[in-house]
């Protein structure tokens, strides 16, 4: 559960401030996508622990199993996509002014 809380905290910080942890700075091209993926992965780790300790109501095992796996798979897909996809094209790079051909 601690790992889930840490992942969610790092994901929120990355999503809000574009801060990327030092071990992945050279690879990440879209920090907001990395933050969203970290939050989803952290939820996939945290929620089964909350169910186990009785903090949230106990759904059926199918919901727990497929829900946790879906959250983790979507989170890992977002983390992978944040490293593969380049930044979006903009008409003005960094808002410095008009682009000249």
PDB file of C-alpha atoms in Angstrom:
ATOM      1  CA  UNK A   1       0.000   0.000   0.000  1.00  0.00           C
ATOM      2  CA  UNK A   2       2.906   2.321   0.709  1.00  0.00           C
ATOM      3  CA  UNK A   3       4.148   1.875  -2.850  1.00  0.00           C
ATOM      4  CA  UNK A   4       0.710   2.858  -4.148  1.00  0.00           C
ATOM      5  CA  UNK A   5       0.665   6.026  -2.032  1.00  0.00           C
ATOM      6  CA  UNK A   6       4.171   6.953  -3.208  1.00  0.00           C
ATOM      7  CA  UNK A   7       3.215   6.381  -6.858  1.00  0.00           C
ATOM      8  CA  UNK A   8       0.081   8.492  -6.505  1.00  0.00           C
ATOM      9  CA  UNK A   9       2.017  11.310  -4.803  1.00  0.00           C
ATOM     10  CA  UNK A  10       4.743  11.306  -7.472  1.00  0.00           C
ATOM     11  CA  UNK A  11       2.107  11.167 -10.198  1.00  0.00           C
ATOM     12  CA  UNK A  12       0.223  14.167  -8.830  1.00  0.00           C
ATOM     13  CA  UNK A  13       3.448  16.167  -8.463  1.00  0.00           C
ATOM     14  CA  UNK A  14       4.512  15.246 -11.996  1.00  0.00           C
ATOM     15  CA  UNK A  15       1.097  16.059 -13.442  1.00  0.00           C
ATOM     16  CA  UNK A  16       0.812  19.433 -11.725  1.00  0.00           C
ATOM     17  CA  UNK A  17       4.387  20.772 -11.933  1.00  0.00           C
ATOM     18  CA  UNK A  18       5.942  18.832 -14.862  1.00  0.00           C
ATOM     19  CA  UNK A  19       8.655  17.609 -12.465  1.00  0.00           C
ATOM     20  CA  UNK A  20      10.027  14.262 -13.586  1.00  0.00           C
ATOM     21  CA  UNK A  21      12.032  12.026 -11.210  1.00  0.00           C
ATOM     22  CA  UNK A  22      15.767  12.074 -11.965  1.00  0.00           C
ATOM     23  CA  UNK A  23      15.911   8.411 -13.016  1.00  0.00           C
ATOM     24  CA  UNK A  24      13.576   8.995 -15.957  1.00  0.00           C
ATOM     25  CA  UNK A  25      14.313  12.572 -17.036  1.00  0.00           C
ATOM     26  CA  UNK A  26      16.189  11.550 -20.148  1.00  0.00           C
ATOM     27  CA  UNK A  27      13.390   9.311 -21.384  1.00  0.00           C
ATOM     28  CA  UNK A  28      10.144  11.183 -20.679  1.00  0.00           C
ATOM     29  CA  UNK A  29       8.787  13.433 -23.425  1.00  0.00           C
ATOM     30  CA  UNK A  30       5.299  14.050 -21.954  1.00  0.00           C
ATOM     31  CA  UNK A  31       5.393  14.585 -18.179  1.00  0.00           C
ATOM     32  CA  UNK A  32       1.617  14.943 -17.763  1.00  0.00           C
ATOM     33  CA  UNK A  33       1.045  11.547 -19.352  1.00  0.00           C
ATOM     34  CA  UNK A  34       3.671  10.094 -17.011  1.00  0.00           C
ATOM     35  CA  UNK A  35       1.879  11.643 -14.033  1.00  0.00           C
ATOM     36  CA  UNK A  36      -1.486  10.250 -15.067  1.00  0.00           C
ATOM     37  CA  UNK A  37       0.019   6.811 -15.618  1.00  0.00           C
ATOM     38  CA  UNK A  38       1.667   6.895 -12.202  1.00  0.00           C
ATOM     39  CA  UNK A  39      -1.630   7.782 -10.545  1.00  0.00           C
ATOM     40  CA  UNK A  40      -3.439   4.934 -12.338  1.00  0.00           C
ATOM     41  CA  UNK A  41      -0.712   2.435 -11.441  1.00  0.00           C
ATOM     42  CA  UNK A  42      -0.694   3.623  -7.840  1.00  0.00           C
ATOM     43  CA  UNK A  43      -4.464   3.199  -7.616  1.00  0.00           C
ATOM     44  CA  UNK A  44      -4.122  -0.315  -9.005  1.00  0.00           C
ATOM     45  CA  UNK A  45      -1.721  -1.115  -6.165  1.00  0.00           C
ATOM     46  CA  UNK A  46      -3.510   0.807  -3.392  1.00  0.00           C
ATOM     47  CA  UNK A  47      -7.154  -0.193  -3.864  1.00  0.00           C
ATOM     48  CA  UNK A  48      -6.721  -3.973  -3.308  1.00  0.00           C
ATOM     49  CA  UNK A  49      -4.931  -3.183  -0.049  1.00  0.00           C
ATOM     50  CA  UNK A  50      -7.750  -0.922   1.072  1.00  0.00           C
ATOM     51  CA  UNK A  51     -10.249  -3.682   0.308  1.00  0.00           C
ATOM     52  CA  UNK A  52      -8.137  -6.229   2.189  1.00  0.00           C
ATOM     53  CA  UNK A  53      -8.014  -4.137   5.349  1.00  0.00           C
ATOM     54  CA  UNK A  54     -11.730  -3.304   5.175  1.00  0.00           C
ATOM     55  CA  UNK A  55     -11.423   0.420   4.515  1.00  0.00           C
ATOM     56  CA  UNK A  56     -13.719   0.178   1.480  1.00  0.00           C
ATOM     57  CA  UNK A  57     -16.594  -2.305   0.971  1.00  0.00           C
ATOM     58  CA  UNK A  58     -15.635  -5.700  -0.354  1.00  0.00           C
ATOM     59  CA  UNK A  59     -16.708  -6.224  -3.997  1.00  0.00           C
ATOM     60  CA  UNK A  60     -16.627  -9.622  -5.673  1.00  0.00           C
ATOM     61  CA  UNK A  61     -13.249 -11.122  -6.477  1.00  0.00           C
ATOM     62  CA  UNK A  62     -13.814 -10.589 -10.189  1.00  0.00           C
ATOM     63  CA  UNK A  63     -14.228  -6.851  -9.729  1.00  0.00           C
ATOM     64  CA  UNK A  64     -11.121  -6.680  -7.552  1.00  0.00           C
ATOM     65  CA  UNK A  65      -9.023  -8.788  -9.915  1.00  0.00           C
ATOM     66  CA  UNK A  66     -10.048  -7.240 -13.214  1.00  0.00           C
ATOM     67  CA  UNK A  67     -10.266  -3.715 -11.775  1.00  0.00           C
ATOM     68  CA  UNK A  68      -6.755  -3.773 -10.327  1.00  0.00           C
ATOM     69  CA  UNK A  69      -5.331  -5.335 -13.494  1.00  0.00           C
ATOM     70  CA  UNK A  70      -7.119  -2.803 -15.725  1.00  0.00           C
ATOM     71  CA  UNK A  71      -5.843   0.143 -13.659  1.00  0.00           C
ATOM     72  CA  UNK A  72      -2.280  -1.166 -13.682  1.00  0.00           C
ATOM     73  CA  UNK A  73      -2.328  -1.996 -17.395  1.00  0.00           C
ATOM     74  CA  UNK A  74      -3.718   1.433 -18.333  1.00  0.00           C
ATOM     75  CA  UNK A  75      -1.191   3.126 -16.053  1.00  0.00           C
ATOM     76  CA  UNK A  76       1.740   1.215 -17.515  1.00  0.00           C
ATOM     77  CA  UNK A  77       0.498   1.947 -21.041  1.00  0.00           C
ATOM     78  CA  UNK A  78       0.393   5.683 -20.213  1.00  0.00           C
ATOM     79  CA  UNK A  79       3.895   5.542 -18.730  1.00  0.00           C
ATOM     80  CA  UNK A  80       5.185   3.792 -21.840  1.00  0.00           C
ATOM     81  CA  UNK A  81       3.419   6.244 -24.140  1.00  0.00           C
ATOM     82  CA  UNK A  82       4.925   9.176 -22.227  1.00  0.00           C
ATOM     83  CA  UNK A  83       8.364   7.927 -23.245  1.00  0.00           C
ATOM     84  CA  UNK A  84       7.528   7.092 -26.851  1.00  0.00           C
ATOM     85  CA  UNK A  85       5.408   9.980 -28.078  1.00  0.00           C
ATOM     86  CA  UNK A  86       7.074  13.257 -28.915  1.00  0.00           C
ATOM     87  CA  UNK A  87       5.741  16.654 -27.860  1.00  0.00           C
ATOM     88  CA  UNK A  88       2.790  18.012 -29.826  1.00  0.00           C
ATOM     89  CA  UNK A  89       3.503  20.391 -32.655  1.00  0.00           C
ATOM     90  CA  UNK A  90       2.715  23.988 -31.892  1.00  0.00           C
ATOM     91  CA  UNK A  91       2.532  26.981 -34.172  1.00  0.00           C
ATOM     92  CA  UNK A  92       4.755  28.926 -31.782  1.00  0.00           C
ATOM     93  CA  UNK A  93       7.497  27.057 -29.906  1.00  0.00           C
ATOM     94  CA  UNK A  94       7.329  27.950 -26.205  1.00  0.00           C
ATOM     95  CA  UNK A  95       5.250  31.027 -26.964  1.00  0.00           C
ATOM     96  CA  UNK A  96       8.249  33.106 -28.025  1.00  0.00           C
ATOM     97  CA  UNK A  97       6.490  34.700 -30.943  1.00  0.00           C
ATOM     98  CA  UNK A  98       5.512  33.958 -34.516  1.00  0.00           C
ATOM     99  CA  UNK A  99       7.339  31.200 -36.376  1.00  0.00           C
ATOM    100  CA  UNK A 100       9.220  32.394 -39.433  1.00  0.00           C
ATOM    101  CA  UNK A 101       9.710  29.966 -42.339  1.00  0.00           C
TER     102      UNK A 101
END
